[in-house]
PDB file of C-alpha atoms in Angstrom:
ATOM      1  CA  MET A   9     116.926 -55.514  46.421  1.00 35.00           C
ATOM      2  CA  LYS A  10     114.221 -53.914  48.539  1.00 35.00           C
ATOM      3  CA  MET A  11     111.908 -53.538  45.553  1.00 34.00           C
ATOM      4  CA  THR A  12     112.633 -57.109  44.487  1.00 33.00           C
ATOM      5  CA  ILE A  13     111.543 -58.478  47.853  1.00 31.00           C
ATOM      6  CA  LYS A  14     108.456 -56.304  48.164  1.00 35.00           C
ATOM      7  CA  PHE A  15     106.951 -57.076  44.777  1.00 34.00           C
ATOM      8  CA  GLY A  16     108.212 -60.595  44.349  1.00 37.00           C
ATOM      9  CA  PHE A  17     110.313 -59.895  41.236  1.00 37.00           C
ATOM     10  CA  LYS A  18     112.792 -62.604  42.096  1.00 39.00           C
ATOM     11  CA  GLY A  19     110.305 -65.460  42.058  1.00 40.00           C
ATOM     12  CA  PHE A  20     108.692 -64.340  38.855  1.00 43.00           C
ATOM     13  CA  SER A  21     112.046 -63.800  37.157  1.00 50.00           C
ATOM     14  CA  LEU A  22     112.944 -67.404  37.958  1.00 51.00           C
ATOM     15  CA  LEU A  23     109.676 -68.508  36.371  1.00 51.00           C
ATOM     16  CA  GLN A  24     110.439 -66.488  33.250  1.00 54.00           C
ATOM     17  CA  ALA A  25     113.925 -67.986  33.094  1.00 57.00           C
ATOM     18  CA  ALA A  26     112.495 -71.494  33.390  1.00 53.00           C
ATOM     19  CA  VAL A  27     110.021 -70.882  30.562  1.00 53.00           C
ATOM     20  CA  ALA A  28     112.751 -69.430  28.357  1.00 56.00           C
ATOM     21  CA  PHE A  29     115.035 -72.400  29.110  1.00 52.00           C
ATOM     22  CA  LEU A  30     112.339 -74.879  28.124  1.00 51.00           C
ATOM     23  CA  ILE A  31     111.493 -73.049  24.908  1.00 53.00           C
ATOM     24  CA  PHE A  32     114.934 -72.111  23.649  1.00 53.00           C
ATOM     25  CA  VAL A  33     117.222 -74.847  25.047  1.00 49.00           C
ATOM     26  CA  LEU A  34     115.524 -78.045  26.185  1.00 47.00           C
ATOM     27  CA  PHE A  35     112.654 -78.517  23.742  1.00 50.00           C
ATOM     28  CA  PRO A  36     114.776 -78.324  20.548  1.00 51.00           C
ATOM     29  CA  GLN A  37     117.283 -80.805  21.989  1.00 48.00           C
ATOM     30  CA  ILE A  38     114.660 -83.481  22.703  1.00 47.00           C
ATOM     31  CA  GLY A  39     112.871 -82.990  19.397  1.00 49.00           C
ATOM     32  CA  PHE A  40     109.856 -81.138  20.771  1.00 48.00           C
ATOM     33  CA  SER A  41     108.078 -79.277  17.968  1.00 53.00           C
ATOM     34  CA  PHE A  42     106.086 -76.155  18.792  1.00 56.00           C
ATOM     35  CA  SER A  43     103.989 -74.163  16.345  1.00 73.00           C
ATOM     36  CA  GLY A  44     102.645 -70.867  17.627  1.00 83.00           C
ATOM     37  CA  SER A  45     103.979 -67.941  19.646  1.00 92.00           C
ATOM     38  CA  VAL A  46     104.990 -67.043  23.202  1.00 93.00           C
ATOM     39  CA  GLN A  47     104.981 -63.502  24.620  1.00 96.00           C
ATOM     40  CA  LEU A  48     106.376 -62.431  28.011  1.00 96.00           C
ATOM     41  CA  ARG A  49     105.156 -59.035  29.295  1.00 96.00           C
ATOM     42  CA  ALA A  50     105.863 -56.563  32.087  1.00 95.00           C
ATOM     43  CA  ASP A  51     103.158 -53.906  32.485  1.00 93.00           C
ATOM     44  CA  GLN A  52     102.333 -50.833  34.533  1.00 89.00           C
ATOM     45  CA  ARG A  53      98.769 -51.234  35.876  1.00 87.00           C
ATOM     46  CA  PHE A  54      96.197 -48.609  36.751  1.00 85.00           C
ATOM     47  CA  TYR A  55      92.923 -49.511  38.465  1.00 84.00           C
ATOM     48  CA  GLU A  56      89.428 -48.059  38.404  1.00 82.00           C
ATOM     49  CA  ASP A  57      88.929 -48.775  42.102  1.00 78.00           C
ATOM     50  CA  SER A  58      90.633 -46.251  44.405  1.00 69.00           C
ATOM     51  CA  ARG A  59      91.353 -48.953  46.976  1.00 71.00           C
ATOM     52  CA  PHE A  60      94.161 -50.257  44.794  1.00 76.00           C
ATOM     53  CA  GLY A  61      95.766 -46.818  44.927  1.00 62.00           C
ATOM     54  CA  PHE A  62      96.366 -46.266  41.224  1.00 50.00           C
ATOM     55  CA  VAL A  63      93.489 -44.506  39.483  1.00 49.00           C
ATOM     56  CA  ASN A  64      94.411 -43.379  35.975  1.00 44.00           C
ATOM     57  CA  GLY A  65      97.240 -41.145  37.116  1.00 46.00           C
ATOM     58  CA  PHE A  66     100.912 -41.174  38.068  1.00 46.00           C
ATOM     59  CA  SER A  67     100.656 -39.898  41.652  1.00 50.00           C
ATOM     60  CA  GLU A  68     101.833 -43.311  42.860  1.00 55.00           C
ATOM     61  CA  TRP A  69     104.142 -45.049  40.406  1.00 57.00           C
ATOM     62  CA  TRP A  70     104.973 -48.701  39.856  1.00 62.00           C
ATOM     63  CA  ALA A  71     102.067 -51.091  40.226  1.00 77.00           C
ATOM     64  CA  PRO A  72     103.712 -53.955  38.339  1.00 85.00           C
ATOM     65  CA  GLN A  73     101.926 -56.705  36.456  1.00 91.00           C
ATOM     66  CA  PHE A  74     103.696 -59.635  34.796  1.00 94.00           C
ATOM     67  CA  GLY A  75     102.298 -62.159  32.386  1.00 94.00           C
ATOM     68  CA  PHE A  76     102.683 -64.371  29.384  1.00 94.00           C
ATOM     69  CA  ASP A  77     100.438 -65.531  26.585  1.00 94.00           C
ATOM     70  CA  ILE A  78     100.735 -68.415  24.162  1.00 93.00           C
ATOM     71  CA  GLY A  79      99.513 -68.394  20.569  1.00 92.00           C
ATOM     72  CA  LEU A  80      98.166 -71.844  19.813  1.00 87.00           C
ATOM     73  CA  ILE A  81      97.865 -72.071  16.024  1.00 85.00           C
ATOM     74  CA  ASP A  82      97.787 -69.854  12.936  1.00 84.00           C
ATOM     75  CA  LEU A  83      94.205 -69.681  11.670  1.00 88.00           C
ATOM     76  CA  GLY A  84      95.163 -67.743   8.549  1.00 86.00           C
ATOM     77  CA  TRP A  85      94.934 -64.009   7.824  1.00 90.00           C
ATOM     78  CA  ASN A  86      97.503 -63.524  10.647  1.00 90.00           C
ATOM     79  CA  ILE A  87      94.918 -64.515  13.300  1.00 94.00           C
ATOM     80  CA  GLU A  88      95.773 -66.864  16.172  1.00 94.00           C
ATOM     81  CA  PRO A  89      93.894 -67.955  19.311  1.00 94.00           C
ATOM     82  CA  ILE A  90      95.792 -67.139  22.514  1.00 95.00           C
ATOM     83  CA  VAL A  91      95.661 -68.152  26.169  1.00 94.00           C
ATOM     84  CA  GLY A  92      97.442 -66.251  28.909  1.00 94.00           C
ATOM     85  CA  PHE A  93      98.238 -65.706  32.576  1.00 95.00           C
ATOM     86  CA  GLU A  94      98.909 -62.469  34.483  1.00 94.00           C
ATOM     87  CA  PHE A  95     100.014 -61.738  38.031  1.00 95.00           C
ATOM     88  CA  ALA A  96     100.024 -58.479  40.008  1.00 90.00           C
ATOM     89  CA  LYS A  97     101.164 -57.980  43.606  1.00 86.00           C
ATOM     90  CA  ASN A  98     101.380 -54.714  45.501  1.00 83.00           C
ATOM     91  CA  GLU A  99     100.743 -52.835  48.741  1.00 80.00           C
ATOM     92  CA  THR A 100      98.878 -49.548  48.927  1.00 78.00           C
ATOM     93  CA  THR A 101      97.368 -47.185  51.473  1.00 74.00           C
ATOM     94  CA  ALA A 102      93.625 -47.723  51.865  1.00 71.00           C
ATOM     95  CA  CYS A 103      91.220 -44.846  51.375  1.00 72.00           C
ATOM     96  CA  ALA A 104      89.098 -43.284  54.104  1.00 74.00           C
ATOM     97  CA  VAL A 105      85.431 -44.068  53.457  1.00 75.00           C
ATOM     98  CA  GLU A 106      82.132 -42.223  53.645  1.00 77.00           C
ATOM     99  CA  SER A 107      79.423 -43.137  56.174  1.00 75.00           C
ATOM    100  CA  ASP A 108      78.246 -45.952  53.879  1.00 75.00           C
ATOM    101  CA  GLY A 109      81.539 -47.735  54.542  1.00 67.00           C
ATOM    102  CA  ILE A 110      82.156 -48.226  50.813  1.00 68.00           C
ATOM    103  CA  THR A 111      82.653 -44.941  48.937  1.00 74.00           C
ATOM    104  CA  CYS A 112      86.141 -43.426  49.160  1.00 76.00           C
ATOM    105  CA  LEU A 113      86.177 -40.048  50.916  1.00 79.00           C
ATOM    106  CA  ARG A 114      87.456 -37.161  48.788  1.00 81.00           C
ATOM    107  CA  GLN A 115      88.492 -33.586  49.517  1.00 78.00           C
ATOM    108  CA  ASN A 116      88.712 -31.224  46.537  1.00 81.00           C
ATOM    109  CA  GLY A 117      88.548 -34.249  44.268  1.00 72.00           C
ATOM    110  CA  VAL A 118      91.491 -35.994  45.958  1.00 73.00           C
ATOM    111  CA  VAL A 119      91.054 -39.352  47.687  1.00 73.00           C
ATOM    112  CA  VAL A 120      91.721 -39.120  51.441  1.00 77.00           C
ATOM    113  CA  ALA A 121      94.054 -41.822  52.748  1.00 73.00           C
ATOM    114  CA  SER A 122      93.386 -43.791  55.918  1.00 73.00           C
ATOM    115  CA  GLU A 123      95.869 -45.413  58.290  1.00 71.00           C
ATOM    116  CA  ASP A 124      95.069 -48.833  56.870  1.00 75.00           C
ATOM    117  CA  LYS A 125      97.037 -50.735  54.263  1.00 77.00           C
ATOM    118  CA  PHE A 126      95.980 -53.084  51.494  1.00 78.00           C
ATOM    119  CA  GLU A 127      98.168 -55.945  50.341  1.00 84.00           C
ATOM    120  CA  TYR A 128      96.749 -57.568  47.237  1.00 88.00           C
ATOM    121  CA  GLN A 129      97.530 -60.301  44.752  1.00 91.00           C
ATOM    122  CA  ILE A 130      95.650 -60.621  41.457  1.00 92.00           C
ATOM    123  CA  TYR A 131      95.835 -63.761  39.325  1.00 95.00           C
ATOM    124  CA  GLY A 132      94.444 -63.385  35.807  1.00 94.00           C
ATOM    125  CA  PHE A 133      93.596 -66.066  33.260  1.00 95.00           C
ATOM    126  CA  SER A 134      92.604 -65.156  29.711  1.00 94.00           C
ATOM    127  CA  SER A 135      91.723 -66.542  26.298  1.00 95.00           C
ATOM    128  CA  GLY A 136      91.022 -64.763  23.042  1.00 95.00           C
ATOM    129  CA  LEU A 137      92.366 -63.847  19.614  1.00 96.00           C
ATOM    130  CA  ARG A 138      95.308 -61.850  18.275  1.00 96.00           C
ATOM    131  CA  TRP A 139      95.471 -60.298  14.817  1.00 96.00           C
ATOM    132  CA  LYS A 140      98.757 -59.086  13.363  1.00 94.00           C
ATOM    133  CA  ALA A 141      98.646 -56.606  10.481  1.00 94.00           C
ATOM    134  CA  TRP A 142     101.420 -58.247   8.431  1.00 92.00           C
ATOM    135  CA  GLU A 143     104.444 -60.519   8.657  1.00 88.00           C
ATOM    136  CA  THR A 144     107.718 -58.724   9.364  1.00 88.00           C
ATOM    137  CA  GLU A 145     109.311 -59.906   6.124  1.00 85.00           C
ATOM    138  CA  PHE A 146     107.193 -57.124   4.607  1.00 85.00           C
ATOM    139  CA  PHE A 147     108.180 -54.503   7.220  1.00 91.00           C
ATOM    140  CA  PRO A 148     110.016 -55.087  10.554  1.00 91.00           C
ATOM    141  CA  ILE A 149     107.372 -53.271  12.646  1.00 95.00           C
ATOM    142  CA  SER A 150     103.923 -54.863  12.692  1.00 96.00           C
ATOM    143  CA  PRO A 151     100.850 -53.581  14.622  1.00 97.00           C
ATOM    144  CA  PHE A 152      98.640 -56.128  16.380  1.00 97.00           C
ATOM    145  CA  ILE A 153      95.257 -56.190  18.136  1.00 97.00           C
ATOM    146  CA  ASP A 154      94.212 -58.463  21.032  1.00 95.00           C
ATOM    147  CA  THR A 155      90.729 -59.215  22.316  1.00 95.00           C
ATOM    148  CA  LYS A 156      90.432 -61.543  25.309  1.00 94.00           C
ATOM    149  CA  MET A 157      88.082 -62.720  28.026  1.00 93.00           C
ATOM    150  CA  GLN A 158      89.646 -62.230  31.472  1.00 92.00           C
ATOM    151  CA  PHE A 159      89.015 -64.145  34.693  1.00 93.00           C
ATOM    152  CA  HIS A 160      90.635 -62.764  37.876  1.00 93.00           C
ATOM    153  CA  TYR A 161      91.095 -64.368  41.272  1.00 94.00           C
ATOM    154  CA  THR A 162      92.040 -61.733  43.865  1.00 92.00           C
ATOM    155  CA  ARG A 163      93.371 -61.923  47.431  1.00 92.00           C
ATOM    156  CA  ILE A 164      93.210 -58.702  49.467  1.00 87.00           C
ATOM    157  CA  ARG A 165      94.591 -58.412  52.999  1.00 86.00           C
ATOM    158  CA  LYS A 166      93.586 -55.306  54.942  1.00 78.00           C
ATOM    159  CA  LEU A 167      95.970 -54.269  57.715  1.00 76.00           C
ATOM    160  CA  THR A 168      94.363 -51.997  60.333  1.00 70.00           C
ATOM    161  CA  SER A 169      97.290 -50.406  62.134  1.00 63.00           C
ATOM    162  CA  ASN A 170      95.622 -48.963  65.231  1.00 58.00           C
ATOM    163  CA  VAL A 171      94.214 -52.321  66.399  1.00 54.00           C
ATOM    164  CA  THR A 172      96.685 -54.605  64.573  1.00 57.00           C
ATOM    165  CA  GLU A 173      93.713 -56.241  62.853  1.00 62.00           C
ATOM    166  CA  LYS A 174      94.292 -58.316  59.722  1.00 68.00           C
ATOM    167  CA  LYS A 175      91.411 -59.226  57.459  1.00 80.00           C
ATOM    168  CA  LEU A 176      91.667 -61.402  54.337  1.00 86.00           C
ATOM    169  CA  VAL A 177      89.151 -60.943  51.532  1.00 86.00           C
ATOM    170  CA  THR A 178      89.068 -63.048  48.374  1.00 92.00           C
ATOM    171  CA  GLY A 179      86.921 -62.903  45.275  1.00 92.00           C
ATOM    172  CA  ILE A 180      86.636 -63.300  41.537  1.00 93.00           C
ATOM    173  CA  ASP A 181      85.574 -61.127  38.623  1.00 92.00           C
ATOM    174  CA  TRP A 182      85.205 -61.714  34.912  1.00 91.00           C
ATOM    175  CA  GLY A 183      85.283 -59.324  31.991  1.00 88.00           C
ATOM    176  CA  MET A 184      86.789 -58.281  28.679  1.00 89.00           C
ATOM    177  CA  GLU A 185      90.266 -57.080  27.752  1.00 90.00           C
ATOM    178  CA  LEU A 186      90.830 -54.995  24.619  1.00 94.00           C
ATOM    179  CA  GLY A 187      94.171 -53.730  23.412  1.00 95.00           C
ATOM    180  CA  GLY A 188      97.067 -53.958  21.057  1.00 95.00           C
ATOM    181  CA  GLY A 189     100.429 -52.543  20.179  1.00 97.00           C
ATOM    182  CA  CYS A 190     103.402 -53.054  17.894  1.00 97.00           C
ATOM    183  CA  PHE A 191     105.838 -55.900  17.345  1.00 97.00           C
ATOM    184  CA  PHE A 192     109.432 -54.888  16.557  1.00 97.00           C
ATOM    185  CA  SER A 193     111.304 -57.754  14.893  1.00 94.00           C
ATOM    186  CA  PHE A 194     114.974 -58.374  15.722  1.00 92.00           C
ATOM    187  CA  PHE A 195     115.362 -60.206  12.397  1.00 88.00           C
ATOM    188  CA  THR A 196     116.310 -57.225  10.246  1.00 82.00           C
ATOM    189  CA  ASN A 197     117.817 -59.212   7.360  1.00 81.00           C
ATOM    190  CA  GLN A 198     116.913 -62.401   5.536  1.00 82.00           C
ATOM    191  CA  VAL A 199     120.239 -64.101   6.312  1.00 80.00           C
ATOM    192  CA  ARG A 200     119.589 -63.876  10.054  1.00 79.00           C
ATOM    193  CA  ARG A 201     115.989 -64.982   9.567  1.00 79.00           C
ATOM    194  CA  ASN A 202     117.044 -68.066   7.569  1.00 81.00           C
ATOM    195  CA  GLN A 203     119.696 -68.952  10.156  1.00 81.00           C
ATOM    196  CA  MET A 204     117.246 -68.863  13.093  1.00 78.00           C
ATOM    197  CA  LYS A 205     114.667 -70.772  11.076  1.00 79.00           C
ATOM    198  CA  SER A 206     117.206 -73.501  10.334  1.00 78.00           C
ATOM    199  CA  GLU A 207     118.734 -73.768  13.835  1.00 78.00           C
ATOM    200  CA  TRP A 208     115.719 -73.124  16.090  1.00 77.00           C
ATOM    201  CA  ASP A 209     112.719 -73.395  13.768  1.00 79.00           C
ATOM    202  CA  LEU A 210     112.074 -69.795  14.879  1.00 82.00           C
ATOM    203  CA  LYS A 211     110.175 -67.699  12.341  1.00 88.00           C
ATOM    204  CA  ASP A 212     110.457 -64.404  14.213  1.00 90.00           C
ATOM    205  CA  PHE A 213     111.617 -62.882  17.491  1.00 93.00           C
ATOM    206  CA  GLY A 214     111.410 -59.349  18.818  1.00 94.00           C
ATOM    207  CA  ALA A 215     110.079 -56.807  21.303  1.00 97.00           C
ATOM    208  CA  THR A 216     106.502 -55.664  21.868  1.00 98.00           C
ATOM    209  CA  ALA A 217     105.008 -52.428  23.165  1.00 98.00           C
ATOM    210  CA  SER A 218     101.336 -52.670  24.105  1.00 97.00           C
ATOM    211  CA  ALA A 219      98.422 -51.051  25.936  1.00 96.00           C
ATOM    212  CA  TYR A 220      95.199 -52.649  27.207  1.00 94.00           C
ATOM    213  CA  PHE A 221      91.847 -51.486  28.499  1.00 92.00           C
ATOM    214  CA  LEU A 222      90.118 -53.715  31.056  1.00 87.00           C
ATOM    215  CA  PRO A 223      86.478 -52.804  31.742  1.00 80.00           C
ATOM    216  CA  GLY A 224      85.260 -53.182  35.319  1.00 69.00           C
ATOM    217  CA  GLY A 225      83.852 -56.627  34.677  1.00 69.00           C
ATOM    218  CA  TRP A 226      80.461 -58.165  33.944  1.00 74.00           C
ATOM    219  CA  PHE A 227      80.440 -60.483  36.943  1.00 85.00           C
ATOM    220  CA  LYS A 228      81.840 -60.100  40.474  1.00 87.00           C
ATOM    221  CA  ARG A 229      81.704 -62.369  43.488  1.00 89.00           C
ATOM    222  CA  GLY A 230      83.355 -61.605  46.800  1.00 86.00           C
ATOM    223  CA  LEU A 231      86.062 -58.895  46.835  1.00 85.00           C
ATOM    224  CA  GLY A 232      84.325 -57.100  49.717  1.00 79.00           C
ATOM    225  CA  ALA A 233      83.940 -53.382  49.014  1.00 76.00           C
ATOM    226  CA  VAL A 234      86.270 -53.535  45.995  1.00 81.00           C
ATOM    227  CA  SER A 235      84.238 -52.871  42.854  1.00 81.00           C
ATOM    228  CA  GLY A 236      86.483 -54.903  40.555  1.00 83.00           C
ATOM    229  CA  THR A 237      89.939 -55.216  39.048  1.00 87.00           C
ATOM    230  CA  GLY A 238      89.258 -53.192  35.884  1.00 87.00           C
ATOM    231  CA  GLY A 239      91.452 -50.397  34.594  1.00 87.00           C
ATOM    232  CA  TRP A 240      94.161 -50.152  31.996  1.00 88.00           C
ATOM    233  CA  SER A 241      97.808 -51.035  31.481  1.00 91.00           C
ATOM    234  CA  PHE A 242     100.759 -50.444  29.221  1.00 92.00           C
ATOM    235  CA  GLY A 243     104.061 -52.249  29.014  1.00 94.00           C
ATOM    236  CA  LEU A 244     106.862 -53.961  27.126  1.00 97.00           C
ATOM    237  CA  GLY A 245     107.564 -57.554  26.273  1.00 97.00           C
ATOM    238  CA  LEU A 246     109.373 -60.147  24.186  1.00 96.00           C
ATOM    239  CA  LEU A 247     107.657 -62.345  21.597  1.00 95.00           C
ATOM    240  CA  GLY A 248     108.887 -65.456  19.803  1.00 91.00           C
ATOM    241  CA  ASP A 249     107.033 -66.936  16.826  1.00 90.00           C
ATOM    242  CA  TRP A 250     107.536 -70.544  15.703  1.00 85.00           C
TER     243      TRP A 250
END
């Protein structure tokens, strides 16, 4: 329960449940027809900027990121345009800085922590393309590749403990996201596939495992001393294909 409150899992889980209810229960009953795909993801995030506390290592675990993406239409050759949303929320210890007030202070290559805390929220919006190697009628595990443009809106609150000072910094950055993974279909036999196609108009449903690289960004505005929201992530998800 403590982790749920800190990272806001409860609110996001309710959102996921609402999306699933609309897709799987309500829309078919009212005759809503959807052609495309929906993927829900939960990722572990690592950041290039030391101020977020997670810099390509596991010294501090569990910087969660949640998101979904929607495939809009099949363009042929297993290519579909996708749009998505991602959300990350966490608290981390700020780094002590050099005399320039920006560069994180290090001793023997290790970032030195300060007494300050960062609370941050990152909202990501994306659009791009997904290519899947083959349909799972051929083989139940199918690799896929994503390439997307990412826009992030970030809220960072710095808590200075010794003077009880609170400072809010906001900003945006924009860049590229490259990644991919594998789709593992739950439809392991044709009878099950035909049944779900008939009852739900669902072509495929299964789990995904994916990893993404997010460069530091080509454009940044605001964010204070934070260089950007780039880094990398890996995670698991569920994907339905209509």
